[in-house]
PDB file of C-alpha atoms in Angstrom:
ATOM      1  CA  UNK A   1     146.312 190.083 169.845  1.00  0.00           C
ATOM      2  CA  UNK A   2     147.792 193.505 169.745  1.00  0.00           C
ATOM      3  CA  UNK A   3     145.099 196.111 169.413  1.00  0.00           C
ATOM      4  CA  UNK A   4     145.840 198.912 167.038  1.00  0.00           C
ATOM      5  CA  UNK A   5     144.231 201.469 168.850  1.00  0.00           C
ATOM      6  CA  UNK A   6     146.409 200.801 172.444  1.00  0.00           C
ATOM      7  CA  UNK A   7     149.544 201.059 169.689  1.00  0.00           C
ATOM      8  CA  UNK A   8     148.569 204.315 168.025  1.00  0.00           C
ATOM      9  CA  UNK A   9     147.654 205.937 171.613  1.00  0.00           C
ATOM     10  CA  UNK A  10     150.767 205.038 173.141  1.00  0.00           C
ATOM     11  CA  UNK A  11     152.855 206.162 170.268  1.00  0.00           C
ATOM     12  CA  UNK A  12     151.413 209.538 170.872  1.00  0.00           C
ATOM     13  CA  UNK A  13     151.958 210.086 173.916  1.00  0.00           C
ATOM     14  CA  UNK A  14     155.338 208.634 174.020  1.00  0.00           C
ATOM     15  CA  UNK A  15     155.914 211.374 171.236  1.00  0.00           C
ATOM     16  CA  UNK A  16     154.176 213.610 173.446  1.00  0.00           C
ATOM     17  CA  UNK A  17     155.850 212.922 176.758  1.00  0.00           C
ATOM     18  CA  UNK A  18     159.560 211.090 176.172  1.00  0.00           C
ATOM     19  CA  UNK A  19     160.952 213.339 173.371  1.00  0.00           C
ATOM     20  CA  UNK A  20     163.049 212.098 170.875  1.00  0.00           C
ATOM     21  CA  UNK A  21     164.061 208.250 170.944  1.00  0.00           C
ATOM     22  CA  UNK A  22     167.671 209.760 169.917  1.00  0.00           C
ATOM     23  CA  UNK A  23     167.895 211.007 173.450  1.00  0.00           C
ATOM     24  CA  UNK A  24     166.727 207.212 175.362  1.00  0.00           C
ATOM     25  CA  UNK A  25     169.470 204.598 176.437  1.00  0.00           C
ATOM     26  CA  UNK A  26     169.061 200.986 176.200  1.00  0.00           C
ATOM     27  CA  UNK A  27     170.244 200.031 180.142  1.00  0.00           C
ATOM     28  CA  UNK A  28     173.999 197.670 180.252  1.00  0.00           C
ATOM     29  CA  UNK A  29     171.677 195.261 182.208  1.00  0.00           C
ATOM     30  CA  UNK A  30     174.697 192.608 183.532  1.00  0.00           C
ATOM     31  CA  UNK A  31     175.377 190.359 180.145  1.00  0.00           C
ATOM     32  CA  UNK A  32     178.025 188.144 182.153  1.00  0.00           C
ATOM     33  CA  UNK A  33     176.556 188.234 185.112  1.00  0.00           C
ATOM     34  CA  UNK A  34     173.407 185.857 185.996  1.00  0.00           C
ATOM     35  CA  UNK A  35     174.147 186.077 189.464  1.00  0.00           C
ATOM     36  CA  UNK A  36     173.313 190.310 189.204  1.00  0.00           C
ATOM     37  CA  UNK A  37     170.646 189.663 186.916  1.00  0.00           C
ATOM     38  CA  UNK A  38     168.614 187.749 189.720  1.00  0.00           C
ATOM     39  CA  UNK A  39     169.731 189.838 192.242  1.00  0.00           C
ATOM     40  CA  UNK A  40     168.117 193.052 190.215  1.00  0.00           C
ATOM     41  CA  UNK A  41     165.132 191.311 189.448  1.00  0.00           C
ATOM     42  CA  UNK A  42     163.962 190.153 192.271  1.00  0.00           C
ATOM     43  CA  UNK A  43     165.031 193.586 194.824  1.00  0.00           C
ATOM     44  CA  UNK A  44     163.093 195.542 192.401  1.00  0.00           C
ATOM     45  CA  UNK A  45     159.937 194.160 192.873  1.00  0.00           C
ATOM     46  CA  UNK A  46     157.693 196.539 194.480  1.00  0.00           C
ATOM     47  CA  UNK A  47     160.932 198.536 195.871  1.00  0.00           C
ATOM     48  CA  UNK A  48     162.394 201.779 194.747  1.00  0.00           C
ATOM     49  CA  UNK A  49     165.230 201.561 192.980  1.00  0.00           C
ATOM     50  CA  UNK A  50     167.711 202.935 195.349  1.00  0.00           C
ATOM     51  CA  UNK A  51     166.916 200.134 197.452  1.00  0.00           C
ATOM     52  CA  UNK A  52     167.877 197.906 195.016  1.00  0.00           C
ATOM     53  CA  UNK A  53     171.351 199.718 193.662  1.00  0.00           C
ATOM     54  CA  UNK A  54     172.442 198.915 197.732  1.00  0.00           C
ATOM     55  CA  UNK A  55     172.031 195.542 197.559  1.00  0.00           C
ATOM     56  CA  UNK A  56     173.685 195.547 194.589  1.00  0.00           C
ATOM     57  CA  UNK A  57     176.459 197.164 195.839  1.00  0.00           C
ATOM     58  CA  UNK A  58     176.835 195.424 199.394  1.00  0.00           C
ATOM     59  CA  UNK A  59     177.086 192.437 196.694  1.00  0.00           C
ATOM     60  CA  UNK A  60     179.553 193.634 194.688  1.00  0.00           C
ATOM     61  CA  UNK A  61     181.809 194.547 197.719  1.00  0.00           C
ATOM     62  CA  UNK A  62     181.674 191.156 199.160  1.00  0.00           C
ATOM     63  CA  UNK A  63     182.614 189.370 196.246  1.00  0.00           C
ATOM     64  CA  UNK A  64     185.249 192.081 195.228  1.00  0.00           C
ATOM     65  CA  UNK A  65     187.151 191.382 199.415  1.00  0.00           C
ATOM     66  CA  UNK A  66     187.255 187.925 197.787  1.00  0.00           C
ATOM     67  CA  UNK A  67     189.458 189.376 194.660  1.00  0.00           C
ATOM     68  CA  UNK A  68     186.585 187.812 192.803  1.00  0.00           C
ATOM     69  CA  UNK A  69     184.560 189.751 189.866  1.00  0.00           C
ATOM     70  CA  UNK A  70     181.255 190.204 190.676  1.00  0.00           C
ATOM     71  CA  UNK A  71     180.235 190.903 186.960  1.00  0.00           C
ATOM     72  CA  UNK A  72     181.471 187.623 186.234  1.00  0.00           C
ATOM     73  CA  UNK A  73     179.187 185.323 188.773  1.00  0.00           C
ATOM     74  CA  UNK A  74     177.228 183.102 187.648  1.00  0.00           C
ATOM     75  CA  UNK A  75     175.027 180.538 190.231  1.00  0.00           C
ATOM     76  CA  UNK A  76     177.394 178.674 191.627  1.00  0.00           C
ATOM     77  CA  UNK A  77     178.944 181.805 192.880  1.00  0.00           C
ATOM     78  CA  UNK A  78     175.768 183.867 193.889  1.00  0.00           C
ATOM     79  CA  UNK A  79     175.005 180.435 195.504  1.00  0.00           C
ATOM     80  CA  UNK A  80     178.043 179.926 197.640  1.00  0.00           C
ATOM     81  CA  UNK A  81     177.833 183.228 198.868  1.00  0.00           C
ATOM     82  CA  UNK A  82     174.939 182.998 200.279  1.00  0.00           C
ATOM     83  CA  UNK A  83     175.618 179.854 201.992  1.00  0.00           C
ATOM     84  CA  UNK A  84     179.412 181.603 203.304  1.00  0.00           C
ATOM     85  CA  UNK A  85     176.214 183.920 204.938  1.00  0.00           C
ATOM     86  CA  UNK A  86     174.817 180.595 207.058  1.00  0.00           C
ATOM     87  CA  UNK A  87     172.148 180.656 204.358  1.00  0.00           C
ATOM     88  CA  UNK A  88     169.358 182.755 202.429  1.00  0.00           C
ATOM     89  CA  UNK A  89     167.617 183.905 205.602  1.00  0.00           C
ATOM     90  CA  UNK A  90     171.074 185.088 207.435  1.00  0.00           C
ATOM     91  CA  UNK A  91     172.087 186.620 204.083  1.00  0.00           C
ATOM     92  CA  UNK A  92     169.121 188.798 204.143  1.00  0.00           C
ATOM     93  CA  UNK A  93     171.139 191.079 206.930  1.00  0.00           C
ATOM     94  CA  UNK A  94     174.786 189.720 206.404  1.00  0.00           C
ATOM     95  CA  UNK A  95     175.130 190.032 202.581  1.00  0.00           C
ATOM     96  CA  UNK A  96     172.433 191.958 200.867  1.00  0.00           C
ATOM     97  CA  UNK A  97     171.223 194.251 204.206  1.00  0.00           C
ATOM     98  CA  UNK A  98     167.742 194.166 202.864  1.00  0.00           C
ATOM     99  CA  UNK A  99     165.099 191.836 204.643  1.00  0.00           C
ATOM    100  CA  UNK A 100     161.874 192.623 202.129  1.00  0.00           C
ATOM    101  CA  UNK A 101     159.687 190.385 201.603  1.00  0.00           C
ATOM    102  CA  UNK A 102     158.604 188.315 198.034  1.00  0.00           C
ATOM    103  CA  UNK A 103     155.175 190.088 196.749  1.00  0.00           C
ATOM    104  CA  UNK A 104     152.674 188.312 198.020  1.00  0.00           C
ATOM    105  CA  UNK A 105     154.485 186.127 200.632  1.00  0.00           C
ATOM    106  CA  UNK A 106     156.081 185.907 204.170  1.00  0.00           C
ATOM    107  CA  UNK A 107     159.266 184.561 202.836  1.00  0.00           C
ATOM    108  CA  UNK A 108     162.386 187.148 202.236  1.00  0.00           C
ATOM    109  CA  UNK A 109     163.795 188.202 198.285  1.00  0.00           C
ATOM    110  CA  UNK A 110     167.294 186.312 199.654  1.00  0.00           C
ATOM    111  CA  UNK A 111     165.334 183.039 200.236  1.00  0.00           C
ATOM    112  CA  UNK A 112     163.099 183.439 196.635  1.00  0.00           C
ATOM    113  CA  UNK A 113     166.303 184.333 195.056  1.00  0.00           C
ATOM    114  CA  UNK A 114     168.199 181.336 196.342  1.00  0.00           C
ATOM    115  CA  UNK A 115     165.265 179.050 195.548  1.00  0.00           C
ATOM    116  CA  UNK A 116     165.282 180.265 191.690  1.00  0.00           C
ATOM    117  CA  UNK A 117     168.813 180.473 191.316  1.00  0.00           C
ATOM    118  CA  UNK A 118     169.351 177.151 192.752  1.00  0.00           C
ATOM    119  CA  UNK A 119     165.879 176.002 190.186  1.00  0.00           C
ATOM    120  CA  UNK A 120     167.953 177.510 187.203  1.00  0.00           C
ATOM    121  CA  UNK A 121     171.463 175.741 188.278  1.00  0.00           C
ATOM    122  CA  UNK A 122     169.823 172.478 188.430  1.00  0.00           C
ATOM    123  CA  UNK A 123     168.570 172.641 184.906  1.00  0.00           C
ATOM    124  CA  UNK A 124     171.581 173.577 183.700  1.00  0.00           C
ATOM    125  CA  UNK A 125     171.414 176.955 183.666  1.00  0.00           C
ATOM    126  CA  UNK A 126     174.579 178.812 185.626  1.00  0.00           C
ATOM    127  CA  UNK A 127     175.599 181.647 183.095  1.00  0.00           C
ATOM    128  CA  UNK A 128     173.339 184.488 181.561  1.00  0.00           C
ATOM    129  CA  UNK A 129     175.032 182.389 178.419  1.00  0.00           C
ATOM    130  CA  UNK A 130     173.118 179.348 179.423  1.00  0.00           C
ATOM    131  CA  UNK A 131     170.063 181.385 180.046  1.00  0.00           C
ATOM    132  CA  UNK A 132     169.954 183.052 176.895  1.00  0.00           C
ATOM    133  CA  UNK A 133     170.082 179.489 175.496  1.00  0.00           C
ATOM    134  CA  UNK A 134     168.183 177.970 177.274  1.00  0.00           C
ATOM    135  CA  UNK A 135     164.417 176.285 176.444  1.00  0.00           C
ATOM    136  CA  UNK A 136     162.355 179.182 177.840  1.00  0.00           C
ATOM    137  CA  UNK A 137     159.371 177.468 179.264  1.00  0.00           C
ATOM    138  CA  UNK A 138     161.769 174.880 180.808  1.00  0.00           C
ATOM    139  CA  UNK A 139     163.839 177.526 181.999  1.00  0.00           C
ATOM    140  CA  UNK A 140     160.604 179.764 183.283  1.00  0.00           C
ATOM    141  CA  UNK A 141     159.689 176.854 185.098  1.00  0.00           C
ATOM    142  CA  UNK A 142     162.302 176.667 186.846  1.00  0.00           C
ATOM    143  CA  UNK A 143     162.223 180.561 187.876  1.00  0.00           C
ATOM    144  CA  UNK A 144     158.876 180.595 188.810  1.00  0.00           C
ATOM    145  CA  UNK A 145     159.095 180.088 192.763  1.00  0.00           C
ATOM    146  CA  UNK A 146     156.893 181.555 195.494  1.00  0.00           C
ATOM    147  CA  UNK A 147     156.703 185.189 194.922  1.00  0.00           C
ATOM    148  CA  UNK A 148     158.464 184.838 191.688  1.00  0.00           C
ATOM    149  CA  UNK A 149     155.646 185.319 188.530  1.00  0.00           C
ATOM    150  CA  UNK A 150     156.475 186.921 185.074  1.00  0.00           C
ATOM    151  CA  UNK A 151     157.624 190.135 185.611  1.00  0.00           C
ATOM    152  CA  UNK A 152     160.995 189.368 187.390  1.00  0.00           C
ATOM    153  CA  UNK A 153     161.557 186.383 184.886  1.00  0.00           C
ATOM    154  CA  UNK A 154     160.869 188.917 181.776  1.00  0.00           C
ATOM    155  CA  UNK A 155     163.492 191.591 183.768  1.00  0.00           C
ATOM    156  CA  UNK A 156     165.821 188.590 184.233  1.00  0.00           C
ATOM    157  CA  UNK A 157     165.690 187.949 180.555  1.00  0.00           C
ATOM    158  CA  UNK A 158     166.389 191.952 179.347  1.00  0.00           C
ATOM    159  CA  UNK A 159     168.452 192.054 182.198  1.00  0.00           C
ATOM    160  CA  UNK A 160     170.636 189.343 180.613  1.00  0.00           C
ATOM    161  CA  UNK A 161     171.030 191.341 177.560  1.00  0.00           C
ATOM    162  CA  UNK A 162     167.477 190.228 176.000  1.00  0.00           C
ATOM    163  CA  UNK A 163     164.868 192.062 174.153  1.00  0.00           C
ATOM    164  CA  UNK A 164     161.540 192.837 176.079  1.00  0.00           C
ATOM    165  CA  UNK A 165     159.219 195.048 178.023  1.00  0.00           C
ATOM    166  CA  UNK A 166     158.891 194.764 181.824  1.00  0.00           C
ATOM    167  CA  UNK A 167     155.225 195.233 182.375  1.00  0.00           C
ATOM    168  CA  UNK A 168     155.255 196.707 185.719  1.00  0.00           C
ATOM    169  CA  UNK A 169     152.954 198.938 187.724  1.00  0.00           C
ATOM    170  CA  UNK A 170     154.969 201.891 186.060  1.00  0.00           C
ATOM    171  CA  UNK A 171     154.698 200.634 182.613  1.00  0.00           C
ATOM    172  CA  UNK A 172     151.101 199.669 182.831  1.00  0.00           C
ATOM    173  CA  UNK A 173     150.528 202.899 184.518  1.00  0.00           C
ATOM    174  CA  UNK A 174     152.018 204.949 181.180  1.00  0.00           C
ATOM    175  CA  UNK A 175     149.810 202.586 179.063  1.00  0.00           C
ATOM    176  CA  UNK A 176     146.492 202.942 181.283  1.00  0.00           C
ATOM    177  CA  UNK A 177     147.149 206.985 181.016  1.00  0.00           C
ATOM    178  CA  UNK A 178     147.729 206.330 177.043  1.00  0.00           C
ATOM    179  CA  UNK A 179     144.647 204.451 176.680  1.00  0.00           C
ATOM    180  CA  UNK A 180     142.280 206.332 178.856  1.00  0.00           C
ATOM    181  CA  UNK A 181     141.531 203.847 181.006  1.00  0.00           C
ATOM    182  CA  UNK A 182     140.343 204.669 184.615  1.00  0.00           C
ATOM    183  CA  UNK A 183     141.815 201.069 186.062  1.00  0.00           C
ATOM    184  CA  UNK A 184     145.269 200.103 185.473  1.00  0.00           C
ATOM    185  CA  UNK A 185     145.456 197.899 181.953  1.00  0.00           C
ATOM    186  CA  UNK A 186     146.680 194.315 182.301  1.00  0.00           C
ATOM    187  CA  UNK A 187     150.383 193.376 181.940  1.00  0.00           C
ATOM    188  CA  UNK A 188     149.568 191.656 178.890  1.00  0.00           C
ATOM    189  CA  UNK A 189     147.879 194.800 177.043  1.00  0.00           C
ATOM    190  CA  UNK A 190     150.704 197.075 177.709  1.00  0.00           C
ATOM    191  CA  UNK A 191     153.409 194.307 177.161  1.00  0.00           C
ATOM    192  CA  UNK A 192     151.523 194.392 173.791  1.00  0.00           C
ATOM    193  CA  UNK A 193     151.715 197.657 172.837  1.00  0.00           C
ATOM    194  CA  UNK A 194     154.667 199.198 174.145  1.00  0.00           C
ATOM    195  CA  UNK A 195     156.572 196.293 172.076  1.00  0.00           C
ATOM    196  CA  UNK A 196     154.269 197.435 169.343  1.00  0.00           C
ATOM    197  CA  UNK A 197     155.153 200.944 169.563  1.00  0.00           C
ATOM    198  CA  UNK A 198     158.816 200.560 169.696  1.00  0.00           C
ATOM    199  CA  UNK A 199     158.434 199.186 166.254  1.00  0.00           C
ATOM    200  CA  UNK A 200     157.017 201.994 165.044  1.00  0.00           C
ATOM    201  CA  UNK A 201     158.871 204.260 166.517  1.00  0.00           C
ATOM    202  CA  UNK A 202     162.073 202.599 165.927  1.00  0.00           C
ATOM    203  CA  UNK A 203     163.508 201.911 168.907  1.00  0.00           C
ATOM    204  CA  UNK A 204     164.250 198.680 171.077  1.00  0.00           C
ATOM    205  CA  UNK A 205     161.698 197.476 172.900  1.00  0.00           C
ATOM    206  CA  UNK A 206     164.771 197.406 175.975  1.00  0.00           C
ATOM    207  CA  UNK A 207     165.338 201.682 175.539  1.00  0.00           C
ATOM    208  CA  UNK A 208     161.788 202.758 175.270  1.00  0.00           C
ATOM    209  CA  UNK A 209     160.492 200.189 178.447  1.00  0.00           C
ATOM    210  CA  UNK A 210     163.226 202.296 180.352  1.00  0.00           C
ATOM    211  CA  UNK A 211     162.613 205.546 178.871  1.00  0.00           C
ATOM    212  CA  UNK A 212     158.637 205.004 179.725  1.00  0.00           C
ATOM    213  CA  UNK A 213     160.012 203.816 183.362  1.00  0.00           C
ATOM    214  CA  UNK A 214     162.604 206.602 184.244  1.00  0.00           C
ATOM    215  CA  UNK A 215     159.619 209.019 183.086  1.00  0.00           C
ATOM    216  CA  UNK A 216     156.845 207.325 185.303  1.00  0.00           C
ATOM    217  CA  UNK A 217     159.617 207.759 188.181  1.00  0.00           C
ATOM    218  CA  UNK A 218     159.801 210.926 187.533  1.00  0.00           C
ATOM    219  CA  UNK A 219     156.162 212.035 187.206  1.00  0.00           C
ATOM    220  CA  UNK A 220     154.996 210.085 190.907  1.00  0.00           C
ATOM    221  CA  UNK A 221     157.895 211.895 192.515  1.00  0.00           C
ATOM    222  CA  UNK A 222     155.884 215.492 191.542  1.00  0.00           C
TER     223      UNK A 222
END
């Protein structure tokens, strides 16, 4: 249950703090592209950003020297080229130059994003088309690997062109400050109110989670 009073505190301070909701963008995400969509969500756990945007791009080079369209893949391709890389561990240096770890494990983001991609694929579920079609606890499932839990599936989801909130640290963080909390609020209380206030406020739930995010970035960088 969504509790009033988290609503009307972080309306206020998202009036407060973000300015006008004419001036927020609701992010491109990768619509055609399930093969980005994992790739974002998973790099971005725990990482900044910029981090993320390289693997990205090391990515999209590869699979561009192939005269392929990276904003096309789907599994199948994301999954062949990491096995052209001898595999999700070699990958980790060879295609995506980033050898983080999964939160909370000893096993690398290639290997985690192999595992899910490969979970997803053998459901049935190859496009961001099939995802976005797909019977969501099936398809959660599926996602939900070792290091994998519910914030990367709900990024894969908006990432893929879905409504939502991402309920990460920075998100929480805005909410906890809202509330006036002294610990950080749970992901499902500010899940739970940011989609509340967008209501209100009349924006997507997609353009004020990123508005709320590109502001926490900016306030821990002061």
């Amino acid at each position: 249950m969504t509790d009033a009073g988290d609503v009307d505190a972080v309306e206020k301070l998202v009036r407060d703090r973000l300015g006008s909701t004419s001036s927020w963008v609701e992010p491109d995400g990768y619509p055609d592209s399930l093969a980005l969509c994992a790739i974002d969500s998973i790099y971005s756990l725990q990482s900044h950003y910029t981090a993320t945007v390289r693997v990205l791009d090391r990515y999209r080079a590869y699979r561009r020297e192939q005269d392929a369209d990276p904003n096309k893949d789907g599994a199948p391709e994301l999954l062949a080229a990491i096995q052209e890389a001898d595999g999700p561990a070699a990958a980790a240096d060879s295609l995506f130059g980033n050898r983080a770890k999964a939160p909370g494990t000893k096993r690398l983001k290639s290997e985690a994003l192999a595992d899910a991609v490969a979970r997803l694929a053998g459901i049935g579920v190859e496009t961001t088309a099939h995802l976005r079609s797909a019977e969501a606890s099936e398809a959660r499932r599926a996602w939900s690997v070792k290091g994998l839990g519910p914030v990367s599936w709900d990024y894969l989801l908006m990432l893929a062109g879905a409504q939502g909130v991402k309920a990460d640290t920075k998100v929480r963080q805005f909410v906890t400050t809202a509330v006036g909390e002294s610990c950080i609020v749970s992901k499902g209380r500010a899940e739970r109110a940011v989609k509340a206030a967008s209501e209100r406020l009349g924006s997507t739930q997609r353009a004020l989670d990123h508005a709320i995010w590109q502001y926490q970035r900016t306030v821990q960088k002061l």
